[in-house]
Amino acid sequence: MSTSSSMAFQLGASSSLSFSSSSIRRWTHDVFLNFRGEDVRQNFVSHLYHALHQRGINTYIDNNLKRGEEISLELLKTIDGSMISIVVLSKNYSDSKWCLDELLKILACKETVKQIVLPIFYDVDPSDVRHQKGSFGEAFAKLRYKFKDEVKVTKWGAALEKVANLSGLELGDRNESEFIQDIIKWVDSKMVDHTPLNIAKNPVGIESRVQYIYQHLNMGRNDIICMVGIFGIGGIGKTTVSKEIYNRISYQFEGSCFLKNVRETSKAGGLIQLQKTLLYDILGIRLKFHDTDKGINVIRHRLCSKRILLILDDVDGLVQLETLAGARDWFGLGSRIIITTRDQEILDNFEVDSKCEVMTLDDNEALELFSLYAFKKDEPLEDYMDLSKQVIKYAQGLPLALTVLGSDLKGRNIDQWKSALDKYRKIPHRKIQSVLQISYDSLEIGEKDMFLDIAFFFKGEPLAKIMKIFDSCGFYPVHGIQRLMEKCLITVERYGDECVWMHDLLQVMGKEVVQEKSSKDPSKRSRLWFYKDVREVLEEDTGPNEIEGMVIDFPEDDEEISLHTEAFRHMKRLRILINRNARFSHGPNYLSDKLRVLDWYNYPLPYLPHNFQGKNLIVFRMHDSIIKELGDGFKPKNLTTMAFRSCSYLTEIPDLSSTPNLKELTVKYCVSVVKVHDSVGSLEYLSKLDFEGCSKLRILPRSLKLRSLHLLNLGYCSSLHDLPEMECKMECLRHLSLHGTAVEELPLSIGNLVGLERLYLRNCKSLLHLPIALIQLQYLSLLFIGGCTNIVKKMRDDGQSLDLPNDSTTMEDEISNPSNGNTTLQGLYDYDVTLFPKNQIPNWFKYVHEFLDNEMEKGHDDDARRRGTEEWAIDIEGPHYLEDISEIVLYVVLFYNDARQWRRIFCDAKITSKGSNHVCSVQKWVELVNMDWKNEGGTRYDVWVGYSNLQPFEQKVLDNLQVQFCFRARCPFELEPFYKSCRAKVVYKNETRANRERKMDEANVPNSPQ
């Protein structure tokens, strides 16, 4: 199974890798000549050097006739920097200490820097060299006699044997001139094989990309055959990064091949030619065959035992892979196959071992790359900085766009830059368009429609909503959206609402594709977005047209549209109509029943066209409109989203029983809405019900049976006194907001909201009490009750209400810091109360008041101490008899000078005892939050209360207890509170007896103002 990774330019290289750009050898010479001067300098080597020089081959020959005892450091560096060493073995070669020392260095470079070594047997037999016999052996014996270092002589002998075993060339009976030409051909072929591929002129950010992919190649393992896919949108740099990898690692293989432009070559029936190129690059021979099937068997047979590197660049079809690298067993162990493509599906179907996505450049890298092309320096000229940043924003990190635009703008003045940028925003550069459009052109018809709809209308919209719309259009989105993702044309954020996005330049490309269909007549295009084209088709009688979708987004303060009476009647194909800001002189008398989306700002009529049924509508939105009623003929049976906002004339939500698929009903700030029809309370699939700000709303459905509901928002419905009964268990509801309503009591049936996590009751001033049913809601984690001035502060005698801390004067008055000159808190605004998981409020919760009463009276405790900047510790003197102890209560208060800058801090605690290895951890707390965020400089404090029953301790008697508090911020730069206090209290089972017998074990640790 393959693994998939995303790779951004900014990823750093692993420190464990030695692999870097330095691993590409920068040779100082092409050829180094090693020879015995007295044998061949004046004839053979002189002619060989001349021939190499004539072919443009940079060759080093040592013409120093006077040599010292040791090889110079400069000469050793020359050998090390040569791509090829030619060792000319002649009769007297082995009696030269100098030649043999050079040979030792050459063979060392063969191992360390993969230098190529060619032995030339000039009038000597390879066997004589290998075994040091014959006249060659006699010369070596003379050296052995003269040189007494037997260890060194042994190394020379081994080196001669090793070089003789290498594949070389023999002079034999051949003409010297022909022999030299054979050597030249051999050198030519090796130099071509080892010449690096040309990459981008300014490869900004490439290092991190290369390093990242290198990790997936598992180069340390020669017992596997590894296939890696590199994917990303066109122009992102896939080819550049794969070339760089090829340059760095190809020397490590027995053979290598970079097959470029596989997609283009395959179109012209070139798969056979690609097979032949692959074999020639690796084997060095041209093989003849005339069909791909035979080529497959040739590749498999010839390469199955070779460790090779094969890069297939720009693949767009599975057949290409099956023809060129059909299976792992085609190649020898240790081989690596790298595939670059725009289409992830190909990689999945081919079952590569890893997939690496190439991501866009970050802004800093993008600015550097653009500047190198536009200014020939790594940052813009000062006068061009703002314009350059506009280019960066437009290109969104796409290297292709940055290089093309940089080259295009180079040398132009500021006015020309501004004009060019205006043009780019409307008409993409042809070089960028042609590259990006390749992926679009490979799509099926329905996939093209989905891509264009997203580009024009749905970028940033929730995936589920888009899928529903596309499904109703017959586009088969389950398969189609996946294909768009695989081709890197769209992305889906896998969190929250899972929204669909695409690169801005892909969006521009899509709009240009539609524009090119009819550049002069907008009525002949399928989709419209440019406001001048929209105005033309709406104000003029263009006759029947091809328009399927239209987004109306006019410049600010543009004139209203004088709608032609027949404009919409000519749009029989219209599926999507979105008006974001335009004003119309009058409303439409016709709307197509093919509409899937009707989203109209400032709709100019109190009703919809009488013949419009909306039977295919999926999304219906009206905002800032004078719509008053929908009409009896409006029966949108497929509708999933209905939304009204600031529609001041709308008075009621009608019978929606004919819209059984409705998932979202949003009616916000519609100040005339009084009534919601009972049918709304029985919509099976409704997940969101939002009436925020409907200040006259009084009548809701009598009951709610909404098993799919996730959110119910009635905030600021200030006329709402009564809530519906919850007639079924609503397991999905997580969020219930009633803040600012006139509700007097919550129904007992609120206990049916078994999945509720957040309940907002802020400023419910008429609310008298909370039902005991709240305690049954085991997932309720946040309860906001600030400003509920009438909630009782003690447990009702009838057991039907819950005592929670409320506008306590103790809290108001006591949490302050006189030493810092702060005044007491003026009123409470919000509480954030985390209820307990055990379906009850424990007895120990009452100690919060005691702690608050004493907070400012206690000073520093001698046993308390700071431990670092984030950890606090309290020591509680023992001994402690567990049989007498009920629990230990922990208490923390944090106070902030400025509530507006507050960010949440979390608190953990652990309890330990000397002589015990056990630890009690406390991570679940009650949290009370009070903040004044309405006023500048308003204060805030947090109070945590938690407890432990000390059960983890097994001893019956404990020595001193130590409580450690640890504070952690969500982000490292969170604001520090200026006052912090931590306390702990041991609570005994018989508090009265315990108080007589023991001193109350409390400790207080305030810190000084910060």
Short mmCIF file of N, CA and C in Angstrom, two decimals, residues 229 239 259 314 370 492 599 638 790 799 813:
data_model
loop_
_atom_site.label_atom_id
_atom_site.label_comp_id
_atom_site.label_asym_id
_atom_site.label_seq_id
_atom_site.Cartn_x
_atom_site.Cartn_y
_atom_site.Cartn_z
N GLY A 229 5.89 8.06 -6.59
CA GLY A 229 5.15 8.97 -7.46
C GLY A 229 5.25 10.40 -6.96
N THR A 239 8.87 18.24 -12.80
CA THR A 239 9.98 17.86 -13.69
C THR A 239 11.31 18.39 -13.15
N LEU A 259 13.18 9.58 -18.92
CA LEU A 259 12.29 9.67 -20.07
C LEU A 259 11.37 10.87 -19.89
N ASP A 314 6.00 13.20 -16.58
CA ASP A 314 4.75 13.68 -17.15
C ASP A 314 3.92 12.53 -17.75
N PHE A 370 10.55 35.26 -8.29
CA PHE A 370 10.05 36.29 -9.20
C PHE A 370 11.11 37.37 -9.41
N VAL A 492 -9.82 19.58 -1.15
CA VAL A 492 -10.90 19.58 -0.17
C VAL A 492 -10.28 19.62 1.21
N ASP A 599 -29.66 32.51 -5.42
CA ASP A 599 -29.08 33.28 -4.31
C ASP A 599 -29.13 34.75 -4.73
N ASN A 638 -36.68 19.29 -3.67
CA ASN A 638 -35.28 18.86 -3.51
C ASN A 638 -34.44 19.82 -2.68
N ASN A 790 -32.25 36.51 37.38
CA ASN A 790 -33.31 35.96 38.24
C ASN A 790 -33.11 34.49 38.61
N GLY A 799 -36.49 20.18 44.62
CA GLY A 799 -35.52 19.39 43.85
C GLY A 799 -35.61 19.61 42.36
N ASP A 813 -16.55 41.20 44.51
CA ASP A 813 -15.80 42.08 45.40
C ASP A 813 -14.42 41.56 45.74
#
